[in-house]
mmCIF file of C-alpha atoms in Angstrom:
data_model
loop_
_atom_site.group_PDB
_atom_site.id
_atom_site.type_symbol
_atom_site.label_atom_id
_atom_site.label_comp_id
_atom_site.label_asym_id
_atom_site.label_seq_id
_atom_site.Cartn_x
_atom_site.Cartn_y
_atom_site.Cartn_z
ATOM 1 C CA MET A 81 -23.331 -132.558 63.012
ATOM 2 C CA ALA A 82 -23.957 -133.659 59.426
ATOM 3 C CA ALA A 83 -27.227 -135.403 60.256
ATOM 4 C CA PRO A 84 -28.966 -132.319 61.747
ATOM 5 C CA MET A 85 -27.835 -130.201 58.760
ATOM 6 C CA HIS A 86 -29.225 -132.776 56.326
ATOM 7 C CA ARG A 87 -32.557 -132.928 58.165
ATOM 8 C CA CYS A 88 -32.775 -129.114 58.168
ATOM 9 C CA TRP A 89 -32.013 -128.931 54.463
ATOM 10 C CA THR A 90 -34.595 -131.617 53.646
ATOM 11 C CA ARG A 91 -37.260 -129.874 55.696
ATOM 12 C CA LEU A 92 -36.527 -126.497 54.097
ATOM 13 C CA ARG A 93 -36.696 -128.003 50.615
ATOM 14 C CA SER A 94 -40.039 -129.659 51.379
ATOM 15 C CA LEU A 95 -41.444 -126.277 52.453
ATOM 16 C CA THR A 96 -40.304 -124.349 49.351
ATOM 17 C CA LEU A 97 -40.880 -126.970 46.614
ATOM 18 C CA ALA A 98 -44.047 -128.945 45.979
ATOM 19 C CA TRP A 99 -42.027 -131.650 44.252
ATOM 20 C CA PRO A 100 -38.434 -132.719 44.547
ATOM 21 C CA ALA A 101 -37.109 -131.179 41.290
ATOM 22 C CA ALA A 102 -38.232 -129.640 37.991
ATOM 23 C CA GLY A 103 -38.927 -131.971 35.066
ATOM 24 C CA TYR A 104 -37.802 -129.461 32.385
ATOM 25 C CA HIS A 105 -34.624 -130.166 30.443
ATOM 26 C CA ALA A 106 -33.524 -127.446 28.031
ATOM 27 C CA ARG A 107 -32.575 -128.480 24.522
ATOM 28 C CA PRO A 108 -28.832 -128.200 24.134
ATOM 29 C CA ARG A 109 -27.629 -125.542 21.725
ATOM 30 C CA VAL A 110 -25.950 -126.576 18.488
ATOM 31 C CA TRP A 111 -22.611 -124.857 18.315
ATOM 32 C CA GLY A 112 -20.916 -124.480 14.959
ATOM 33 C CA VAL A 113 -17.315 -124.048 14.004
ATOM 34 C CA GLY A 114 -15.492 -121.670 16.318
ATOM 35 C CA GLY A 115 -18.052 -121.906 19.110
ATOM 36 C CA VAL A 116 -20.757 -119.875 17.273
ATOM 37 C CA TYR A 117 -24.357 -120.847 17.901
ATOM 38 C CA LYS A 118 -26.204 -121.180 14.573
ATOM 39 C CA PRO A 119 -29.794 -122.494 14.698
ATOM 40 C CA ASP A 120 -30.914 -125.059 12.190
ATOM 41 C CA PRO A 121 -33.362 -123.367 9.730
ATOM 42 C CA ASN A 122 -34.948 -126.745 8.952
ATOM 43 C CA ASP A 123 -35.811 -127.365 12.591
ATOM 44 C CA PRO A 124 -39.535 -126.555 13.152
ATOM 45 C CA LYS A 125 -38.697 -125.289 16.650
ATOM 46 C CA THR A 126 -36.408 -122.601 15.266
ATOM 47 C CA LYS A 127 -37.916 -119.136 15.544
ATOM 48 C CA GLU A 128 -38.773 -117.249 12.381
ATOM 49 C CA TRP A 129 -36.514 -114.322 13.258
ATOM 50 C CA GLN A 130 -33.599 -116.764 13.388
ATOM 51 C CA LYS A 131 -34.085 -117.661 9.719
ATOM 52 C CA GLY A 132 -33.257 -115.883 6.514
ATOM 53 C CA PRO A 133 -30.502 -113.562 5.315
ATOM 54 C CA ALA A 134 -31.183 -110.918 7.961
ATOM 55 C CA TYR A 135 -30.190 -113.240 10.806
ATOM 56 C CA GLU A 136 -27.244 -114.549 8.828
ATOM 57 C CA ALA A 137 -26.080 -110.987 8.284
ATOM 58 C CA LYS A 138 -26.389 -110.435 12.019
ATOM 59 C CA LEU A 139 -24.287 -113.514 12.718
ATOM 60 C CA TYR A 140 -21.657 -112.456 10.188
ATOM 61 C CA GLY A 141 -21.567 -108.954 11.635
ATOM 62 C CA ARG A 142 -21.063 -110.327 15.150
ATOM 63 C CA HIS A 143 -18.674 -113.199 14.532
ATOM 64 C CA GLY A 144 -17.237 -112.564 11.080
ATOM 65 C CA ALA A 145 -15.851 -115.529 9.175
ATOM 66 C CA ALA A 146 -16.221 -117.701 12.297
ATOM 67 C CA SER A 147 -19.999 -117.692 11.751
ATOM 68 C CA GLY A 148 -19.615 -119.836 8.634
ATOM 69 C CA VAL A 149 -21.808 -117.443 6.628
ATOM 70 C CA ASN A 150 -20.811 -116.691 3.040
ATOM 71 C CA PRO A 151 -20.778 -112.863 2.779
ATOM 72 C CA ALA A 152 -21.480 -113.038 -0.967
ATOM 73 C CA GLN A 153 -24.970 -114.352 -0.162
ATOM 74 C CA LEU A 154 -25.689 -111.318 1.995
ATOM 75 C CA TRP A 155 -25.331 -108.800 -0.835
ATOM 76 C CA PRO A 156 -28.754 -107.731 -2.206
ATOM 77 C CA SER A 157 -29.819 -108.652 -5.713
ATOM 78 C CA PRO A 158 -29.918 -105.951 -8.428
ATOM 79 C CA GLU A 159 -33.699 -105.688 -8.106
ATOM 80 C CA ARG A 160 -33.484 -105.377 -4.307
ATOM 81 C CA LEU A 161 -30.647 -102.873 -4.645
ATOM 82 C CA GLN A 162 -32.750 -100.679 -6.948
ATOM 83 C CA GLN A 163 -35.632 -100.908 -4.498
ATOM 84 C CA LEU A 164 -33.372 -99.881 -1.619
ATOM 85 C CA GLU A 165 -31.996 -96.960 -3.632
ATOM 86 C CA ALA A 166 -35.523 -95.801 -4.457
ATOM 87 C CA GLU A 167 -36.556 -96.050 -0.800
ATOM 88 C CA GLU A 168 -33.454 -94.173 0.275
ATOM 89 C CA LYS A 169 -34.083 -91.453 -2.283
ATOM 90 C CA GLU A 170 -37.710 -91.106 -1.145
ATOM 91 C CA TRP A 171 -37.264 -91.255 2.616
ATOM 92 C CA TYR A 172 -33.698 -89.993 2.976
ATOM 93 C CA PRO A 173 -33.225 -87.211 0.398
ATOM 94 C CA SER A 174 -29.916 -85.469 0.013
ATOM 95 C CA LEU A 175 -29.160 -82.108 1.594
ATOM 96 C CA GLN A 176 -29.410 -80.343 -1.758
ATOM 97 C CA GLU A 177 -32.824 -81.883 -2.420
ATOM 98 C CA MET A 178 -34.078 -80.777 0.989
ATOM 99 C CA LEU A 179 -32.767 -77.243 0.370
ATOM 100 C CA ASP A 180 -34.447 -77.189 -3.037
ATOM 101 C CA ARG A 181 -37.740 -78.259 -1.455
ATOM 102 C CA VAL A 182 -37.458 -75.572 1.204
ATOM 103 C CA GLU A 183 -36.695 -72.915 -1.413
ATOM 104 C CA ALA A 184 -39.615 -74.082 -3.585
ATOM 105 C CA LYS A 185 -41.940 -73.936 -0.570
ATOM 106 C CA GLU A 186 -40.719 -70.439 0.292
ATOM 107 C CA ARG A 187 -41.243 -69.290 -3.304
ATOM 108 C CA GLU A 188 -44.751 -70.733 -3.271
ATOM 109 C CA LEU A 189 -45.570 -68.950 0.005
ATOM 110 C CA GLN A 190 -44.107 -65.702 -1.311
ATOM 111 C CA LYS A 191 -46.136 -66.008 -4.516
ATOM 112 C CA ALA A 192 -49.326 -66.605 -2.550
ATOM 113 C CA LYS A 193 -48.544 -63.611 -0.336
ATOM 114 C CA GLU A 194 -47.927 -61.348 -3.335
ATOM 115 C CA GLU A 195 -51.160 -62.545 -4.982
ATOM 116 C CA LYS A 196 -53.107 -61.806 -1.797
ATOM 117 C CA GLU A 197 -51.542 -58.354 -1.539
ATOM 118 C CA ARG A 198 -52.369 -57.701 -5.194
ATOM 119 C CA ILE A 199 -56.018 -58.641 -4.647
ATOM 120 C CA VAL A 200 -56.221 -56.432 -1.550
ATOM 121 C CA ALA A 201 -54.651 -53.500 -3.416
ATOM 122 C CA ALA A 202 -57.030 -53.980 -6.360
ATOM 123 C CA ASN A 203 -60.022 -54.069 -4.014
ATOM 124 C CA LEU A 204 -58.825 -50.946 -2.222
ATOM 125 C CA ALA A 205 -58.437 -49.198 -5.573
ATOM 126 C CA LYS A 206 -62.002 -50.199 -6.476
ATOM 127 C CA MET A 207 -63.373 -49.127 -3.107
ATOM 128 C CA PRO A 208 -64.319 -45.518 -4.043
ATOM 129 C CA GLN A 209 -66.155 -46.705 -7.168
ATOM 130 C CA MET A 210 -67.870 -49.476 -5.180
ATOM 131 C CA VAL A 211 -69.016 -46.944 -2.571
ATOM 132 C CA ALA A 212 -70.260 -44.624 -5.301
ATOM 133 C CA ASP A 213 -72.154 -47.486 -6.980
ATOM 134 C CA TRP A 214 -73.680 -48.496 -3.659
ATOM 135 C CA ARG A 215 -74.835 -44.955 -2.994
ATOM 136 C CA ARG A 216 -76.221 -44.671 -6.539
ATOM 137 C CA GLU A 217 -78.123 -47.953 -6.119
ATOM 138 C CA LYS A 218 -79.524 -46.696 -2.820
ATOM 139 C CA ARG A 219 -80.678 -43.471 -4.488
ATOM 140 C CA GLU A 220 -82.244 -45.408 -7.365
ATOM 141 C CA LEU A 221 -83.999 -47.726 -4.930
ATOM 142 C CA ARG A 222 -85.396 -44.807 -2.954
ATOM 143 C CA MET A 223 -86.467 -43.163 -6.202
ATOM 144 C CA LYS A 224 -88.218 -46.332 -7.375
ATOM 145 C CA GLN A 225 -89.938 -46.722 -4.027
ATOM 146 C CA ARG A 226 -91.100 -43.095 -4.169
ATOM 147 C CA GLU A 227 -92.334 -43.497 -7.746
ATOM 148 C CA GLU A 228 -94.146 -46.693 -6.816
ATOM 149 C CA LYS A 229 -95.784 -44.961 -3.869
ATOM 150 C CA GLU A 230 -96.853 -42.044 -6.061
ATOM 151 C CA ARG A 231 -98.182 -44.474 -8.674
ATOM 152 C CA ARG A 232 -100.275 -46.317 -6.089
ATOM 153 C CA GLU A 233 -101.630 -43.062 -4.726
ATOM 154 C CA ARG A 234 -102.461 -41.867 -8.220
ATOM 155 C CA LEU A 235 -104.237 -45.111 -9.065
ATOM 156 C CA LEU A 236 -106.118 -45.005 -5.783
ATOM 157 C CA ALA A 237 -107.204 -41.421 -6.482
ATOM 158 C CA GLN A 238 -108.398 -42.367 -9.952
ATOM 159 C CA ALA A 239 -110.274 -45.359 -8.552
ATOM 160 C CA ARG A 240 -111.969 -43.159 -5.960
ATOM 161 C CA GLU A 241 -113.017 -40.737 -8.675
ATOM 162 C CA LYS A 242 -114.462 -43.611 -10.685
ATOM 163 C CA PHE A 243 -115.899 -45.932 -8.041
ATOM 164 C CA GLY A 244 -116.336 -43.683 -5.035
ATOM 165 C CA LEU A 245 -114.509 -43.026 -1.808
ATOM 166 C CA HIS A 246 -114.685 -46.529 -0.384
ATOM 167 C CA VAL A 247 -112.509 -48.573 -2.725
ATOM 168 C CA ASP A 248 -111.030 -51.960 -1.915
ATOM 169 C CA TYR A 249 -107.721 -52.376 -3.735
ATOM 170 C CA ARG A 250 -108.309 -56.135 -3.678
ATOM 171 C CA SER A 251 -111.591 -55.911 -5.632
ATOM 172 C CA PRO A 252 -111.652 -57.257 -9.220
ATOM 173 C CA LYS A 253 -112.789 -53.870 -10.579
ATOM 174 C CA PHE A 254 -109.820 -52.130 -9.009
ATOM 175 C CA GLN A 255 -107.413 -54.762 -10.359
ATOM 176 C CA GLU A 256 -108.858 -54.441 -13.869
ATOM 177 C CA MET A 257 -108.525 -50.690 -13.726
ATOM 178 C CA VAL A 258 -104.912 -50.997 -12.597
ATOM 179 C CA LYS A 259 -104.104 -53.316 -15.496
ATOM 180 C CA GLU A 260 -105.743 -50.931 -17.967
ATOM 181 C CA LEU A 261 -103.897 -47.917 -16.602
ATOM 182 C CA GLU A 262 -100.605 -49.825 -16.692
ATOM 183 C CA LYS A 263 -101.191 -50.673 -20.351
ATOM 184 C CA GLN A 264 -101.878 -47.034 -21.101
ATOM 185 C CA GLU A 265 -98.754 -45.991 -19.179
ATOM 186 C CA LYS A 266 -96.604 -48.467 -21.152
ATOM 187 C CA LYS A 267 -97.984 -47.200 -24.431
ATOM 188 C CA ARG A 268 -97.325 -43.612 -23.393
ATOM 189 C CA LYS A 269 -93.714 -44.390 -22.418
ATOM 190 C CA LYS A 270 -93.163 -46.344 -25.642
ATOM 191 C CA LEU A 271 -94.526 -43.460 -27.705
ATOM 192 C CA LEU A 272 -92.370 -40.986 -25.800
ATOM 193 C CA LYS A 273 -89.226 -43.059 -26.464
ATOM 194 C CA ARG A 274 -90.071 -43.279 -30.159
ATOM 195 C CA GLN A 275 -90.510 -39.538 -30.370
ATOM 196 C CA MET A 276 -87.191 -38.996 -28.617
ATOM 197 C CA ARG A 277 -85.407 -41.355 -31.025
ATOM 198 C CA GLU A 278 -86.990 -39.638 -34.033
ATOM 199 C CA GLU A 279 -86.011 -36.216 -32.737
ATOM 200 C CA ALA A 280 -82.455 -37.425 -32.091
ATOM 201 C CA ALA A 281 -82.229 -38.924 -35.586
ATOM 202 C CA ALA A 282 -83.594 -35.705 -37.109
ATOM 203 C CA GLY A 283 -81.007 -33.686 -35.198
ATOM 204 C CA VAL A 284 -78.158 -35.932 -36.404
ATOM 205 C CA SER A 285 -79.307 -35.733 -40.026
ATOM 206 C CA ALA A 286 -79.636 -31.957 -39.765
ATOM 207 C CA ALA A 287 -76.148 -31.662 -38.334
ATOM 208 C CA ALA A 288 -74.789 -33.887 -41.104
ATOM 209 C CA SER A 289 -76.500 -31.958 -43.904
ATOM 210 C CA GLY A 290 -75.431 -28.596 -42.539
ATOM 211 C CA PRO A 291 -71.668 -28.880 -43.331
ATOM 212 C CA ALA A 292 -72.456 -30.433 -46.719
ATOM 213 C CA THR A 293 -74.652 -27.438 -47.643
ATOM 214 C CA GLU A 294 -71.987 -25.008 -46.546
ATOM 215 C CA GLY A 295 -69.395 -26.809 -48.650
ATOM 216 C CA ALA A 296 -71.639 -26.700 -51.698
ATOM 217 C CA SER A 297 -72.130 -22.935 -51.297
#
């Protein structure tokens, strides 16, 4: 009975395994005091995450004094403690700080809203004047266009009287005549403005001398 079972087991093992047994032998763990596994930091085969104070803190948190770790070494230095406090203050603000930030943001949004409403109200208040200015500019533009049209027609009529019916407005003679008439028109307007200023000044001086004469009488 035992022989057939042995032959069956041998045949089954030869079918499932290409060789009789594995050649791997795991390195035995180094157990410290109290049965706690503590890797040797000087061993080059020790992983990096199993070195340093972070892993020692993990061992002490799991096994306590049985880990053989001195808890005084786990406390951060003053410089590291200040750094941790700064990081905590930056990334984990207090409730009051978060409320202050929310209130400041709400005040900023409210201020921006009030400023926008003020600008809209000011623009609405200016709207009638803006419409009136636009209409006035349109009237002035139409007036200028009409005056320019009348001026061209007048110049063309004068050119026809001088050069005949068939006048080319692009001819040098026509251009020279236009320049001469424009000079005369500028002189006439300048003289008219001077006369108006002189008449206004004479009226002011007459009005000023009138009360003085009455007072003297």
